[in-house]
mmCIF file of N, CA and C in Angstrom:
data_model
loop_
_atom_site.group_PDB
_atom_site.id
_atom_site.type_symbol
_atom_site.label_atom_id
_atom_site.label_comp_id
_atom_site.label_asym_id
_atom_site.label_seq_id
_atom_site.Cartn_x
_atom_site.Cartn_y
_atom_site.Cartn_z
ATOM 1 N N UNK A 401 -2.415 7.179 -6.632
ATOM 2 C CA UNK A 401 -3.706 7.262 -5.980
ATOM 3 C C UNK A 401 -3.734 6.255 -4.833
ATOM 4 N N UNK A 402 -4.240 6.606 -3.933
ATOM 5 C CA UNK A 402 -4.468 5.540 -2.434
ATOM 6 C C UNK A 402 -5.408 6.311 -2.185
ATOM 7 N N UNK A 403 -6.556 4.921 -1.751
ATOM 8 C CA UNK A 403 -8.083 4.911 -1.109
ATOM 9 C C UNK A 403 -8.541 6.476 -1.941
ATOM 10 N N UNK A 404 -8.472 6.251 -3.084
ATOM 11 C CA UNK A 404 -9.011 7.444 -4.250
ATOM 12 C C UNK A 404 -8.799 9.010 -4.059
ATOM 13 N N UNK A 405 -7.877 8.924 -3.688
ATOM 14 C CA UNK A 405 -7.107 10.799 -3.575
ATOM 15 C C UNK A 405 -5.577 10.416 -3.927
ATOM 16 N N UNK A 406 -5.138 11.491 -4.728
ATOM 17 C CA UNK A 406 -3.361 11.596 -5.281
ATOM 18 C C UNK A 406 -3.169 11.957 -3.754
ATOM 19 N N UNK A 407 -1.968 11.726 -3.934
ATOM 20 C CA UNK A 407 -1.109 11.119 -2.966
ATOM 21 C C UNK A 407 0.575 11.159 -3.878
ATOM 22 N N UNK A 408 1.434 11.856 -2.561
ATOM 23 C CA UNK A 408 2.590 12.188 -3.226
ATOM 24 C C UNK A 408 3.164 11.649 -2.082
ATOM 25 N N UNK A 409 4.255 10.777 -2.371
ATOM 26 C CA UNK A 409 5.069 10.012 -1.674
ATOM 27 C C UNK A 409 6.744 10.122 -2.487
ATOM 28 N N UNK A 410 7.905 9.864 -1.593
ATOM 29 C CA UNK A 410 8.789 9.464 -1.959
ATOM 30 C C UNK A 410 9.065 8.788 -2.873
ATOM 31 N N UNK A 411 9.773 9.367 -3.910
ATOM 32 C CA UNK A 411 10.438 8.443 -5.010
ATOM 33 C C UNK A 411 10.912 6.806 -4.549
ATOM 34 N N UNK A 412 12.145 7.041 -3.505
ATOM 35 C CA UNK A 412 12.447 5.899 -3.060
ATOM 36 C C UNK A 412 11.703 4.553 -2.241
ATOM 37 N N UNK A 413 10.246 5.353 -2.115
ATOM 38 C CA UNK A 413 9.094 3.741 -2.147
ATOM 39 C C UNK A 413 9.633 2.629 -3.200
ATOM 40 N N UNK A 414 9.862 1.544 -3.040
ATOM 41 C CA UNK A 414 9.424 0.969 -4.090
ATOM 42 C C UNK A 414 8.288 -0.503 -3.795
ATOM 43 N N UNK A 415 8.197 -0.782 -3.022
ATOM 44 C CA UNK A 415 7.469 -1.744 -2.589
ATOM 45 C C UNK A 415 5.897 -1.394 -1.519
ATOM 46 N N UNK A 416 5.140 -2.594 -1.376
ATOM 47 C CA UNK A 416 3.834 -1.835 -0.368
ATOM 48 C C UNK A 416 4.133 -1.857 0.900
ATOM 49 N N UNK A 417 5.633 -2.692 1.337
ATOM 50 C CA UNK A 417 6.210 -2.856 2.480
ATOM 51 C C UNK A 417 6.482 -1.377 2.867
ATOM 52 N N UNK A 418 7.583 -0.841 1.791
ATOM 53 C CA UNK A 418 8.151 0.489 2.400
ATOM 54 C C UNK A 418 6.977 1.739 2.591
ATOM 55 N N UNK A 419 5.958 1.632 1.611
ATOM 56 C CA UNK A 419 4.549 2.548 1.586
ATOM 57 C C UNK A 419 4.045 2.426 2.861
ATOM 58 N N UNK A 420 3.667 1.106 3.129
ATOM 59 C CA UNK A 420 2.837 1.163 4.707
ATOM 60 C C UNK A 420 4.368 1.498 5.719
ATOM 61 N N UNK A 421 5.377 1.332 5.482
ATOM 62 C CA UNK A 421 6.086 1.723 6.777
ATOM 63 C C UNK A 421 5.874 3.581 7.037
ATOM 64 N N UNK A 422 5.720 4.170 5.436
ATOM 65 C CA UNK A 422 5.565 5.679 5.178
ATOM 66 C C UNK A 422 4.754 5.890 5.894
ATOM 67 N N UNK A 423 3.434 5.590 5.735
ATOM 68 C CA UNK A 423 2.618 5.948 5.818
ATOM 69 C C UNK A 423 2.011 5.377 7.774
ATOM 70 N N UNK A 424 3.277 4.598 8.397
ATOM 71 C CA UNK A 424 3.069 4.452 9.671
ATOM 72 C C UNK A 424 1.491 3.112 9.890
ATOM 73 N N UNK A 425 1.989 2.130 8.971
ATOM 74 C CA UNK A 425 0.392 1.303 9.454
ATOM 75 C C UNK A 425 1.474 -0.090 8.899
ATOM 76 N N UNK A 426 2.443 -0.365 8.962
ATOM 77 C CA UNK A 426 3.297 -1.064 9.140
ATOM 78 C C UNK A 426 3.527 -2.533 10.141
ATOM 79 N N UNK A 427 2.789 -1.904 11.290
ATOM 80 C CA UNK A 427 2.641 -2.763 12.455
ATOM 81 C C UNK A 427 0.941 -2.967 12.718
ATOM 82 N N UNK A 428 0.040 -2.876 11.878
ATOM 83 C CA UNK A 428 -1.137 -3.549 11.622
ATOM 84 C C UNK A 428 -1.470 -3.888 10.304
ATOM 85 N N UNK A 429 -2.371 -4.717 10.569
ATOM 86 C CA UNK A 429 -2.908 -5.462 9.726
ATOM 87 C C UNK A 429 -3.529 -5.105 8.720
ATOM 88 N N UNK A 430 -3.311 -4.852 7.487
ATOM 89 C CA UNK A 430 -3.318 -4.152 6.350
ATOM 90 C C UNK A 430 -3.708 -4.847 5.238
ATOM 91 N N UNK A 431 -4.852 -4.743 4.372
ATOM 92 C CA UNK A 431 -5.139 -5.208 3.226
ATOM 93 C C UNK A 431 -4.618 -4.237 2.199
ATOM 94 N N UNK A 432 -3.966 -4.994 0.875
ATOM 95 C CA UNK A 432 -3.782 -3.910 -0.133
ATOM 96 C C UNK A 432 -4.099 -4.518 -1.282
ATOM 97 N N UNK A 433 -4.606 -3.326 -2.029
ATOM 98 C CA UNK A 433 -4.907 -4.191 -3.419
ATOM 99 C C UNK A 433 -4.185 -2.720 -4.360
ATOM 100 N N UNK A 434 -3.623 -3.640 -5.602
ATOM 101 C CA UNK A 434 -2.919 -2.521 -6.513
ATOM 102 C C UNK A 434 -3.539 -2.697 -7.963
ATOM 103 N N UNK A 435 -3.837 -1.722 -8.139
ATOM 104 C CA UNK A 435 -4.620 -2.161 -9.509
ATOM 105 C C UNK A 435 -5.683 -2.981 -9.903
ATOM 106 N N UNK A 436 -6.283 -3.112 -8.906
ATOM 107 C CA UNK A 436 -7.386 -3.838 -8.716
ATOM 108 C C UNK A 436 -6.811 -5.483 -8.466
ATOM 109 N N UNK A 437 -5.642 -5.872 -8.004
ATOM 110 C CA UNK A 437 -5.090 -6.256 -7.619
ATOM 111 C C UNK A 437 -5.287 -6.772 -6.020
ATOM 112 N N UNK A 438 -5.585 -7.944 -5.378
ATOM 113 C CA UNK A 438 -5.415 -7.875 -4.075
ATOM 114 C C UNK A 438 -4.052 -8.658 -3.483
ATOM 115 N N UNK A 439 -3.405 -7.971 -3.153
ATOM 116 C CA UNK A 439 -1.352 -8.483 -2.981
ATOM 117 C C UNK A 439 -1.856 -9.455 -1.434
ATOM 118 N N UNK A 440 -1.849 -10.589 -1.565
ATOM 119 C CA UNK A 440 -1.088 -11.255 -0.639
ATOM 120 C C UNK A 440 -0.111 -10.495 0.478
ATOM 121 N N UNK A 441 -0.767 -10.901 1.790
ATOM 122 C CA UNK A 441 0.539 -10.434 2.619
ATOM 123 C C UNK A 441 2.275 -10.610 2.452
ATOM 124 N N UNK A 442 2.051 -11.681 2.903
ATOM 125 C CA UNK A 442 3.657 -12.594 2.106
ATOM 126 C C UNK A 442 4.260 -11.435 0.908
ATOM 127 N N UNK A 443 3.651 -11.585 0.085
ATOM 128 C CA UNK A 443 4.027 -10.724 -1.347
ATOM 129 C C UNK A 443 4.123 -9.082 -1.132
ATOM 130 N N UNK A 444 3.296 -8.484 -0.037
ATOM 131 C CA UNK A 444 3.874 -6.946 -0.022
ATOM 132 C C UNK A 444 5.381 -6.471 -0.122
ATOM 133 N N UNK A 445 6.138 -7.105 0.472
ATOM 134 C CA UNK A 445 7.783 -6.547 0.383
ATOM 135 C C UNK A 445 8.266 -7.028 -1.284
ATOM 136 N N UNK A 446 7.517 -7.835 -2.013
ATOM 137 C CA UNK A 446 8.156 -7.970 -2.882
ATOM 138 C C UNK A 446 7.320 -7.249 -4.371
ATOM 139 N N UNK A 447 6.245 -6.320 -3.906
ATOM 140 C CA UNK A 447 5.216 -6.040 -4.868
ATOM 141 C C UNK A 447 5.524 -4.765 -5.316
ATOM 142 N N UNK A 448 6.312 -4.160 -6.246
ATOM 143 C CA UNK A 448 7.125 -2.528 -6.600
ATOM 144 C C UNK A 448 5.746 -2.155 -6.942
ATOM 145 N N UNK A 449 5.649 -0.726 -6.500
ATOM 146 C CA UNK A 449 4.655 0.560 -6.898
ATOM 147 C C UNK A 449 5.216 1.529 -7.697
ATOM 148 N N UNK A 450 4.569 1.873 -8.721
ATOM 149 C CA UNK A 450 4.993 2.290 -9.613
ATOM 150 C C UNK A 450 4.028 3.721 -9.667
ATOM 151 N N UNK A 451 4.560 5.436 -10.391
ATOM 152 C CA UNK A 451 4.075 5.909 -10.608
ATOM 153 C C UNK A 451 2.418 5.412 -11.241
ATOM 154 N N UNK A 452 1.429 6.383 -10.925
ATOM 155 C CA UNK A 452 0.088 5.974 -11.471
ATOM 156 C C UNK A 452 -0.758 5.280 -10.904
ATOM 157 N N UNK A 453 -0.345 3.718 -10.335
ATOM 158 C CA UNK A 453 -0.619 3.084 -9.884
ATOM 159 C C UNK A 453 -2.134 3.078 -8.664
ATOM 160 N N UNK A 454 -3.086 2.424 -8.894
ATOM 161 C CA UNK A 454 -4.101 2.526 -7.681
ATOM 162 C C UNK A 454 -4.184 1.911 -7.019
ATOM 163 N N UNK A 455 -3.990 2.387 -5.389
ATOM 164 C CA UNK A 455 -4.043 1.519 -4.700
ATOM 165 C C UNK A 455 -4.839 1.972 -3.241
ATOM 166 N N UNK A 456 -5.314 0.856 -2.893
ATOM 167 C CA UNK A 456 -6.232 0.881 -1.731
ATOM 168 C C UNK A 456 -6.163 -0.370 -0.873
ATOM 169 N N UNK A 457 -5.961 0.739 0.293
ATOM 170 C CA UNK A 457 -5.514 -0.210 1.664
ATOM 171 C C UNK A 457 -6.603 0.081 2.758
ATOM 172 N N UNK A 458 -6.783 -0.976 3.355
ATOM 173 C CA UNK A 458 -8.309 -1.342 4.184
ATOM 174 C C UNK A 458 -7.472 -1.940 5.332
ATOM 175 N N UNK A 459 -7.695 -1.285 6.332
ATOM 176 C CA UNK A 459 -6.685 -1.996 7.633
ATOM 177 C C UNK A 459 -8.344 -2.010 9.243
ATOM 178 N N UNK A 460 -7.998 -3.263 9.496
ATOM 179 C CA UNK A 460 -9.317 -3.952 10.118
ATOM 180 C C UNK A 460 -8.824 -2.760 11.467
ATOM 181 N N UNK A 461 -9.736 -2.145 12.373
ATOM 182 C CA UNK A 461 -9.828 -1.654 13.605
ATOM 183 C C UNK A 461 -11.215 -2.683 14.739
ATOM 184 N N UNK A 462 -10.832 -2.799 15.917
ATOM 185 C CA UNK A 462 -11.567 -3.223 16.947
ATOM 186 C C UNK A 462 -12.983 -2.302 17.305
ATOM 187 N N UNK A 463 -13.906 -2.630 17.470
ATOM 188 C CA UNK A 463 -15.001 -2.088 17.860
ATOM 189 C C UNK A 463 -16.051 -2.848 18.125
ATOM 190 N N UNK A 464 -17.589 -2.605 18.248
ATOM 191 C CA UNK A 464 -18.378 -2.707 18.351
ATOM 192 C C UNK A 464 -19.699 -2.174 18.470
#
């Protein structure tokens, strides 16, 4: 699950590093939380996703 809809991704994800590179948001600024979990930046390349898993990513945009 991501931002509350299934979601089918590559087996070979295993981290939130390789997910946001999937998913192309890689090169911004990205909040993630896994399991109600909120992962530290630092810690995304080292945080494995696992079947089941919920997760929701909040990435800041410019406006006004």
């Amino acid at each position: 699950m991501i931002n509350g809809e299934e979601v089918m991704v590559p087996n070979s994800l295993e981290s939130i590093t390789d997910l946001l590179k999937h998913l192309n948001l890689h090169d911004q600024v990205v909040i993630a939380e896994v399991n109600e979990d909120i992962i530290d930046n630092q810690k995304q390349s080292e945080t494995q996703i696992k079947e089941n898993d919920k997760i929701e990513l909040v990435r800041f945009v410019g406006g006004g």
